[in-house]
Amino acid sequence: PICSINGGLRHSLSIPFFSQIPKLPIKANPKPLCPKPQLPFKHTSRALNLRAVLSRNPAETTANPNLPFKHSSRALNLRAVLSQNPAETTASEPKTQNFKHCFTKSDDGYLYCEGVRVQDVMDIVERRPFYLYSKPQINRNFEAYREALGGLNSIIGYAIKANNNLKILEHLRMLGCGAVLVSGNELRLALKAGFDPKRCIFNGNGKLLEDLVLAAQEGVFVNIDSEFDLDNIVSAARIAGKKVNVLLRINPDVDPQVHAYVATGNKNSKFGIRNEKLQWFLDAVKAHPNELKLVGAHCHLGSTITKVDIFRDAAVLMVNYIDQIRDQGFEIDYLNIGGGLGIDYYHTGAVLPTPRDLIDTVRELVLSRNLNLIIEPGRSLIANTCCLVNRVTGVKTNGTKNFIVIDGSMSELIRPSLYGAYQVMVLFLLTSMMKAFRIEMQRKRKTKGSWWGFIDFDLSCYLFINPMLHPISVTMSLASSLIACYTYLSAAYRAVAPSPPDAEISTFDVVGPVCESADFLGKDRELPTPNRGAGLVVHDAGAYCMSMASTYNLKMRPPEYWVEEGGSVAKIRHGETFEDHIRCFEGL
């Protein structure tokens, strides 16, 4: 079906997996569609007209859709037009900027990402929930590490486990990152993204022989984690016919003071070798001179670490081990101190260590031993660049507990359910009657008696089928249709209108639709009561969110977008579909 709304067209079209985003031009209307409602935040006097022209042939669209948004210091009106030449989109040299977070709430009450209103992005994407990233924030995060490492020979090895989006990996590789891998498929993905194998490090306590063979063939650094791991690396070297550069992953038994599930460097961890067995491993490496070359030592303490002294304590132990290893004739060139630097998930303004703070605590130790430093940032490179954008399905209570139910869930973002992790949530609400109408029409367009019914019937019968009726009759019919249309739009608007300025704040659990009591994204959050259709974003969702997403309850993994330099928005991952699931069973 095609409907003309204020001169715009919208085609109903299913967008297949890996097809491109069609053009969605939306222009500002100088006159608002309806009187401005009383809102709890400043509202722009201009409303958005829906002008959504979907491509009839997705195959004819460009290879990298860009949706430019006009920058403005005021509330922005969305202008979403596909780039005509996506090849010209390149990452500019990141600039140092004063910022607290790339997702900020402006004085007008709207949430913005790099000057682009998140609500506007929400209105044009074909599916929710979705992940939205800031590409400039990725640049800034990398630049912080690059500047901190000035004067040192180093490798910034991005931990692919944190976020394995191919477009993000390609961008980080272009900026200068190496890659840290914990599986054969992560190695294959790193190679696909163009990473230099000699700047890749293969970690893990259970690396498979076939994956180690690939690592040996490509010349990747491999960390020795156990006796059987060493045996497998030796076998892989023989199969590949190449000597493998290895590091010993030593468990320094340092308490990182983090959640037990993300602590990896204490005595109870499954990772690494104990220092009392160090000599056994040195002797084993000596026994295989044709297969193994020991080039460094590695440790990893954990994740979400907020005290840099912990890194220094571990580095002191590690350089002492390196001294002992060198005393036995090994040429040790690398110290890998892992990653794990935390971020401010609570947005309290807490003073947390920066990449420079981290590097400065180990700089003199590294220089004194003439070592190359390897670091493995994941969370601190990517977490604060992204939010998960959801829509409120409804609000309910069981008498003792209030719930905000959203379309996102533990399937898309499992950290709160898995770790009890806290991530800031922000509600933002629809303020345009036309936007409310769009949502209602998507839901009711196929139901009997919808807006299509009375408009098609009234206008068709009176204006088209019987054009010779008395002008008064035609005028009355048209007026009746307009009144009915306004009534419907008003009802649709009220369904998603924001709470009044004095809306009472209540305590809610924010939950999803998954059939598990553990399906929550936040517990006991103080929030205004939202109406159906309100937007809700979960901040700091760039790391260990999409990469840990599942298809539980057949909730297919969502699409991903990023805001680029200059304000354009591009899809960087297609959402998975039911058809993708069915394809796994074809031919069986």
XYZ file of C-alpha atoms in Angstrom:
588
model
C 0.000 0.000 0.000
C 1.048 3.560 -0.718
C -0.245 6.516 1.244
C 0.298 10.178 0.448
C 0.983 12.221 3.575
C 1.820 15.894 3.123
C 3.176 15.149 -0.301
C 5.388 12.267 0.862
C 5.187 8.614 -0.055
C 5.829 5.509 1.964
C 6.067 2.120 0.317
C 5.539 -1.020 2.346
C 8.663 -3.034 1.609
C 10.500 -5.837 3.356
C 14.244 -5.159 3.433
C 16.170 -8.423 3.035
C 19.220 -9.356 5.080
C 22.380 -7.673 3.764
C 20.395 -5.371 1.439
C 20.922 -1.642 1.811
C 18.910 1.044 3.551
C 16.642 2.931 1.132
C 16.422 6.699 1.048
C 14.418 8.280 3.804
C 14.271 12.029 3.096
C 12.363 13.916 5.765
C 11.889 17.665 5.413
C 10.765 20.226 7.929
C 7.278 21.679 7.764
C 7.279 25.425 8.550
C 3.899 25.019 10.273
C 3.251 22.475 13.001
C 0.692 19.803 12.241
C -1.155 20.401 15.486
C -1.055 22.810 18.451
C 2.075 22.275 20.482
C 1.289 20.105 23.529
C 2.487 20.850 27.033
C 5.744 18.947 27.311
C 8.193 18.397 30.146
C 11.001 19.719 28.002
C 11.576 22.402 25.402
C 10.022 21.474 22.065
C 10.975 22.845 18.691
C 8.269 24.880 17.018
C 8.789 22.981 13.814
C 7.378 19.499 13.350
C 8.692 16.841 11.025
C 6.774 15.815 7.944
C 6.999 12.168 7.054
C 8.597 11.736 3.662
C 9.764 8.174 3.402
C 10.504 6.932 -0.092
C 11.657 3.341 -0.018
C 13.603 1.900 -2.927
C 11.613 -0.513 -5.093
C 14.778 -2.445 -5.833
C 17.162 -2.808 -2.884
C 19.799 -4.288 -5.183
C 20.159 -0.907 -6.870
C 21.155 0.851 -3.665
C 24.708 1.811 -2.823
C 27.166 -0.434 -1.053
C 27.495 1.698 2.076
C 24.353 3.641 2.990
C 24.977 6.995 4.633
C 22.146 8.997 6.112
C 23.368 12.588 6.554
C 21.831 14.606 9.361
C 21.979 18.365 9.415
C 23.872 19.746 12.401
C 22.300 22.536 14.412
C 22.680 23.987 17.854
C 18.899 23.719 18.174
C 16.723 20.635 18.144
C 17.475 19.075 14.805
C 15.103 18.252 12.004
C 16.087 15.007 10.377
C 17.355 15.027 6.806
C 18.158 11.466 5.892
C 19.536 11.038 2.375
C 21.737 8.205 1.164
C 25.275 9.162 0.155
C 25.755 9.129 -3.596
C 29.411 8.195 -3.265
C 30.093 6.162 -0.132
C 33.681 5.599 -1.238
C 34.405 9.185 -0.211
C 33.558 8.416 3.421
C 36.847 8.215 5.273
C 37.841 8.644 8.881
C 39.317 12.027 9.561
C 42.207 12.532 11.943
C 40.611 12.472 15.390
C 40.654 15.800 17.160
C 41.016 16.335 20.849
C 37.713 17.619 22.224
C 36.371 18.384 25.636
C 33.503 15.986 26.221
C 31.842 13.953 28.926
C 29.928 11.530 26.764
C 29.083 11.264 23.084
C 25.424 10.732 24.016
C 24.230 13.896 25.729
C 20.887 15.348 26.684
C 20.578 18.892 25.370
C 18.837 21.856 26.953
C 15.869 21.151 24.688
C 15.348 17.824 26.452
C 16.397 15.616 23.544
C 19.139 13.004 23.550
C 21.837 13.608 20.925
C 24.710 11.588 19.517
C 27.377 13.804 17.947
C 24.761 16.473 17.195
C 22.231 13.998 15.789
C 18.967 13.554 17.642
C 18.595 9.916 18.647
C 14.827 10.140 18.354
C 15.212 11.056 14.678
C 17.396 8.023 14.053
C 14.839 5.924 15.873
C 12.146 7.152 13.512
C 13.902 6.089 10.309
C 15.399 2.700 11.111
C 13.455 -0.282 9.892
C 13.638 -2.251 13.122
C 14.004 -1.846 16.863
C 15.750 -2.345 19.182
C 19.021 -1.334 17.551
C 22.548 -0.370 18.520
C 23.757 3.154 17.727
C 27.478 4.036 17.824
C 29.519 7.203 17.617
C 32.357 6.766 15.145
C 34.072 9.996 16.312
C 34.042 8.650 19.871
C 35.870 5.528 18.687
C 38.463 7.845 17.159
C 38.797 9.817 20.375
C 39.182 6.701 22.492
C 41.898 5.322 20.223
C 43.657 8.672 20.126
C 43.798 8.702 23.937
C 45.743 5.431 23.875
C 47.946 6.464 20.967
C 48.966 9.696 22.671
C 49.548 7.937 26.003
C 51.939 5.479 24.349
C 54.117 8.194 22.827
C 57.807 7.379 23.254
C 57.222 3.640 23.646
C 57.423 0.826 21.120
C 53.966 -0.632 21.450
C 51.035 -2.540 20.020
C 47.471 -1.524 20.819
C 45.764 -4.895 20.503
C 41.998 -4.402 20.385
C 40.158 -7.236 22.163
C 37.775 -8.484 19.481
C 35.691 -10.319 22.096
C 34.418 -6.921 23.302
C 32.724 -6.147 19.985
C 33.217 -8.087 16.770
C 31.431 -5.805 14.299
C 33.407 -6.076 11.058
C 33.032 -2.392 10.159
C 34.316 -1.353 13.569
C 37.242 -3.756 13.237
C 38.146 -2.373 9.821
C 38.063 1.147 11.224
C 40.231 0.278 14.226
C 42.717 -1.463 11.955
C 42.881 1.640 9.791
C 43.551 3.758 12.885
C 46.500 1.524 13.765
C 45.194 -1.187 16.072
C 46.369 -4.735 16.272
C 43.961 -7.458 17.365
C 43.632 -9.783 20.340
C 41.887 -13.077 19.618
C 40.452 -15.887 21.721
C 39.087 -18.202 19.026
C 39.796 -19.363 15.519
C 36.835 -17.454 14.145
C 38.040 -14.246 15.771
C 41.366 -14.869 14.032
C 39.587 -15.376 10.716
C 37.570 -12.217 11.284
C 40.724 -10.242 12.082
C 42.289 -11.435 8.846
C 39.083 -10.546 6.990
C 39.263 -7.040 8.481
C 42.826 -6.680 7.204
C 44.778 -6.787 10.467
C 48.507 -7.471 10.187
C 48.981 -10.995 11.630
C 52.259 -9.859 13.168
C 50.225 -7.429 15.283
C 47.736 -10.081 16.419
C 47.869 -12.013 19.696
C 46.068 -15.339 20.167
C 44.906 -15.777 23.774
C 42.805 -18.431 25.439
C 42.972 -21.355 27.819
C 41.482 -23.890 25.397
C 42.766 -23.061 21.922
C 41.935 -25.759 19.357
C 44.618 -27.449 17.289
C 43.099 -26.452 13.936
C 42.957 -22.819 15.054
C 46.545 -22.943 16.270
C 47.598 -24.293 12.873
C 46.034 -21.238 11.215
C 47.761 -18.966 13.723
C 51.108 -20.630 13.017
C 50.613 -20.308 9.267
C 49.774 -16.605 9.563
C 52.592 -15.713 11.975
C 50.385 -14.649 14.884
C 51.745 -14.285 18.432
C 50.424 -17.122 20.615
C 50.213 -17.102 24.403
C 51.045 -20.360 26.180
C 48.400 -20.977 28.841
C 48.994 -24.539 30.072
C 50.961 -27.742 29.538
C 48.496 -29.170 27.023
C 48.301 -25.796 25.301
C 52.066 -25.885 24.812
C 51.807 -29.398 23.353
C 49.124 -28.235 20.903
C 51.196 -25.232 19.836
C 54.172 -27.507 19.162
C 51.955 -29.804 17.075
C 50.517 -26.847 15.166
C 54.007 -25.535 14.417
C 55.004 -28.907 12.975
C 51.855 -29.144 10.850
C 52.307 -25.598 9.548
C 56.051 -26.039 9.108
C 56.691 -22.724 10.861
C 58.191 -21.630 14.154
C 55.663 -19.899 16.405
C 56.433 -16.742 18.378
C 55.070 -17.413 21.853
C 54.565 -15.539 25.106
C 54.087 -17.149 28.502
C 50.811 -16.129 30.120
C 51.726 -15.896 33.788
C 49.083 -15.632 36.482
C 50.519 -12.965 38.818
C 47.917 -13.603 41.541
C 46.985 -9.937 41.806
C 43.502 -9.067 43.028
C 41.942 -6.702 40.440
C 39.121 -5.786 42.871
C 36.367 -6.447 40.355
C 33.412 -8.828 39.952
C 34.537 -12.445 40.276
C 33.263 -13.243 36.782
C 35.660 -10.755 35.163
C 38.709 -11.387 37.357
C 41.364 -13.307 35.409
C 44.641 -12.730 37.240
C 44.043 -14.153 40.723
C 44.948 -17.566 42.090
C 41.496 -19.043 41.436
C 41.441 -18.084 37.764
C 41.410 -20.679 34.995
C 43.828 -18.542 32.972
C 47.610 -18.620 32.853
C 50.400 -20.555 34.532
C 51.461 -20.288 38.139
C 54.859 -18.767 38.809
C 56.064 -21.904 40.618
C 55.753 -23.792 37.309
C 57.613 -21.172 35.303
C 60.803 -23.216 35.116
C 58.969 -26.239 33.733
C 57.643 -24.151 30.833
C 61.038 -22.601 30.156
C 62.575 -26.060 29.927
C 59.761 -27.216 27.625
C 60.319 -24.280 25.280
C 64.056 -25.034 25.217
C 63.219 -28.613 24.250
C 61.437 -27.438 21.073
C 63.798 -24.951 19.400
C 62.432 -25.706 15.921
C 58.815 -25.105 16.891
C 58.795 -22.375 19.534
C 60.482 -19.020 19.994
C 59.818 -17.393 23.356
C 59.575 -13.629 22.777
C 57.635 -12.279 25.742
C 55.547 -12.586 28.869
C 51.867 -11.839 29.272
C 49.370 -11.280 32.059
C 45.760 -10.194 32.188
C 44.228 -9.131 35.479
C 40.558 -8.718 34.682
C 38.067 -6.150 33.460
C 36.450 -2.923 34.729
C 39.588 -2.127 36.772
C 39.503 1.374 38.245
C 42.849 1.552 40.090
C 46.020 1.844 38.017
C 48.188 0.814 40.965
C 46.888 -2.693 40.328
C 48.473 -2.607 36.866
C 51.739 -1.353 38.293
C 51.843 -4.101 40.924
C 51.406 -6.690 38.191
C 53.974 -5.007 35.922
C 56.590 -5.074 38.691
C 56.081 -8.818 39.082
C 56.170 -9.348 35.321
C 59.449 -7.500 34.715
C 61.003 -9.529 37.525
C 59.902 -12.704 35.744
C 61.318 -11.327 32.501
C 64.644 -10.720 34.241
C 64.685 -14.348 35.373
C 63.803 -15.591 31.893
C 66.477 -13.457 30.256
C 69.018 -14.835 32.720
C 68.450 -18.230 31.081
C 69.389 -16.949 27.648
C 65.987 -16.100 26.174
C 65.664 -12.905 24.134
C 62.520 -11.377 25.565
C 61.250 -8.374 23.611
C 57.606 -8.021 24.674
C 55.693 -7.316 27.857
C 51.941 -7.743 27.443
C 50.035 -6.313 30.411
C 46.603 -7.129 28.968
C 43.669 -4.768 29.225
C 40.816 -4.208 31.624
C 40.680 -0.440 32.184
C 37.217 0.440 33.475
C 34.764 3.168 32.481
C 32.209 5.248 34.384
C 29.112 3.087 33.932
C 27.244 5.112 36.571
C 27.825 8.531 34.939
C 28.520 10.028 38.340
C 31.464 12.094 37.172
C 33.822 9.870 39.144
C 37.486 10.488 38.375
C 38.620 7.237 36.789
C 42.088 6.444 35.439
C 42.700 7.338 31.818
C 44.853 5.498 29.279
C 47.641 7.967 30.072
C 47.351 7.187 33.781
C 47.656 3.494 32.981
C 50.654 3.828 30.676
C 52.475 6.255 32.951
C 52.393 3.730 35.801
C 54.374 1.203 33.756
C 56.364 3.477 31.421
C 59.631 3.510 33.382
C 59.518 -0.234 33.956
C 59.114 -0.855 30.223
C 61.851 1.587 29.235
C 64.258 0.259 31.871
C 64.060 -3.226 30.318
C 64.005 -2.009 26.691
C 60.718 -3.803 26.075
C 57.951 -3.453 23.521
C 54.668 -2.926 25.355
C 51.487 -4.718 24.292
C 48.153 -3.621 25.727
C 44.763 -5.199 25.061
C 41.993 -2.595 25.480
C 38.457 -3.627 24.673
C 35.889 -2.049 26.967
C 37.787 1.240 27.290
C 37.994 1.560 23.495
C 34.412 0.773 22.581
C 31.972 0.649 25.528
C 31.097 4.352 25.785
C 30.678 4.731 22.019
C 27.278 3.051 21.850
C 23.788 2.800 23.268
C 21.009 0.276 22.802
C 17.875 2.069 21.599
C 14.564 0.513 22.652
C 10.900 1.446 22.620
C 8.516 1.093 25.541
C 5.887 -1.571 24.943
C 3.931 -0.743 28.071
C 3.888 -0.278 31.834
C 2.477 -2.736 34.366
C 2.460 -3.508 38.073
C 2.020 -6.680 40.076
C 0.919 -4.778 43.155
C 4.325 -4.601 44.799
C 6.618 -3.979 41.838
C 6.312 -1.655 38.844
C 7.642 -2.676 35.441
C 8.538 -0.806 32.274
C 8.401 -3.366 29.471
C 10.548 -2.604 26.417
C 11.204 -4.377 23.136
C 14.855 -4.958 24.057
C 15.829 -7.758 26.412
C 18.553 -9.953 27.860
C 18.829 -11.471 24.383
C 20.303 -8.225 23.055
C 22.066 -7.082 26.239
C 22.816 -9.708 28.874
C 25.281 -7.892 31.154
C 22.705 -6.897 33.811
C 21.316 -10.439 33.969
C 24.724 -12.120 33.870
C 26.795 -9.876 36.122
C 24.223 -7.704 37.843
C 25.894 -4.924 35.860
C 24.578 -1.370 36.028
C 24.115 0.753 32.902
C 22.510 4.184 32.823
C 19.081 4.391 31.192
C 17.415 7.467 29.723
C 13.811 7.843 28.605
C 12.986 10.065 25.677
C 9.513 10.512 24.302
C 7.758 11.149 21.032
C 6.647 14.759 20.660
C 5.362 14.869 17.086
C 1.798 13.872 16.266
C 2.964 12.714 12.862
C 5.512 10.403 14.460
C 2.812 9.027 16.725
C 0.629 8.513 13.683
C 3.403 6.588 11.935
C 3.747 4.206 14.851
C 0.012 3.662 15.091
C -0.296 3.063 11.358
C 2.463 0.477 11.399
C 0.522 -1.319 14.106
C -3.017 -0.840 12.780
C -2.595 -0.398 9.053
C -4.016 -3.871 8.360
C -6.853 -3.777 10.891
C -10.429 -3.069 9.958
C -11.694 0.414 10.631
C -8.266 2.024 10.672
C -7.476 5.475 9.341
C -7.224 3.996 5.855
C -10.840 2.871 6.138
C -12.613 6.125 6.771
C -10.294 8.212 4.577
C -10.495 5.810 1.636
C -14.251 5.394 2.032
C -15.188 9.024 2.559
C -12.904 10.563 -0.019
C -13.392 7.839 -2.603
C -17.181 7.839 -2.383
C -17.755 11.570 -2.202
C -14.892 12.987 -4.209
C -14.047 10.350 -6.773
C -16.967 7.988 -7.278
C -19.589 10.778 -7.199
C -17.732 13.900 -8.316
C -20.943 15.632 -9.452
C -22.485 15.829 -5.985
C -23.483 19.220 -4.664
C -20.411 21.280 -3.615
C -21.835 21.657 -0.106
C -22.025 17.897 0.254
C -18.447 17.542 -0.956
C -17.266 20.244 1.444
C -19.062 18.660 4.387
C -17.631 15.271 3.537
C -14.109 16.614 3.318
C -14.519 18.481 6.603
C -15.840 15.333 8.234
C -12.846 13.386 6.985
C -10.404 15.985 8.253
C -12.066 16.044 11.670
C -11.967 12.266 11.850
C -8.324 12.303 10.763
C -7.433 14.871 13.436
C -9.324 12.883 16.064
C -7.424 9.736 15.150
C -4.083 11.524 15.118
C -4.828 13.076 18.495
C -5.670 9.677 19.945
C -2.514 8.213 18.489
C -0.515 11.120 19.854
C -1.966 10.772 23.325
C -0.930 7.125 23.302
C 2.719 8.113 23.099
C 2.744 11.654 24.467
C 5.278 12.452 27.180
C 4.411 12.771 30.831
C 3.574 16.281 32.062
C 6.350 18.360 33.652
C 5.183 17.460 37.147
C 5.003 13.731 36.383
C 5.589 11.644 39.456
C 8.817 9.655 39.555
C 8.314 6.000 40.395
C 10.558 3.021 40.958
C 10.599 0.534 38.084
C 12.297 -2.616 36.973
C 13.038 -2.248 33.254
C 12.365 -5.617 31.653
C 12.084 -7.220 28.242
C 9.644 -9.701 26.688
C 11.844 -12.793 27.099
C 10.319 -15.665 29.076
C 12.807 -15.530 31.967
C 12.593 -13.828 35.336
C 16.231 -12.852 34.763
C 15.212 -10.805 31.726
C 15.875 -7.329 33.065
C 18.060 -4.434 31.954
C 17.718 -2.450 35.145
C 16.394 -2.935 38.661
C 14.802 -0.329 40.922
C 15.298 2.606 38.556
C 13.773 5.979 39.445
C 12.008 7.060 36.248
C 8.924 9.013 35.155
C 6.066 6.809 34.044
C 6.395 6.538 30.249
C 3.579 6.044 27.794
C 3.573 3.423 25.100
C 6.001 4.271 22.317
C 8.470 6.205 24.441
C 12.119 5.639 23.659
C 14.505 4.184 26.211
C 18.249 3.973 25.675
C 20.761 1.920 27.610
C 24.099 3.729 27.672
C 27.622 2.333 27.350
C 26.487 -0.675 25.331
C 29.458 -0.901 22.968
C 31.352 -3.670 24.775
C 30.197 -7.156 25.745
C 26.649 -6.454 24.636
C 26.125 -7.187 20.944
C 29.037 -9.651 20.989
C 27.219 -11.569 23.753
C 23.751 -11.289 22.191
C 21.744 -14.436 21.554
C 18.618 -15.527 19.720
C 16.885 -16.804 22.844
C 13.101 -16.899 22.354
C 13.980 -16.433 18.669
C 14.592 -12.735 19.222
C 16.855 -12.133 16.274
C 20.021 -10.103 16.799
C 19.399 -6.414 16.063
C 20.884 -4.101 13.418
C 23.688 -1.666 14.193
C 24.297 1.905 13.005
C 26.877 4.576 13.649
C 26.977 8.344 13.427
C 29.940 9.368 11.292
C 31.979 12.539 11.114
C 29.813 15.273 9.658
C 26.576 13.858 11.051
C 25.728 11.107 8.570
C 24.277 7.851 9.872
C 25.175 4.518 8.281
C 24.111 0.968 8.908
C 27.105 -1.159 9.905
C 25.329 -4.444 10.514
C 22.083 -5.878 9.223
C 19.648 -7.255 11.735
C 19.175 -10.990 11.604
C 15.827 -12.318 10.410
C 13.626 -15.352 10.868
C 14.603 -16.405 7.344
C 18.258 -16.478 8.420
C 17.293 -18.925 11.153
C 15.365 -21.150 8.756
C 18.315 -21.258 6.339
C 20.287 -23.188 8.954
C 17.966 -26.137 8.357
C 17.675 -26.058 4.579
C 18.652 -29.248 2.804
C 18.532 -31.394 5.942
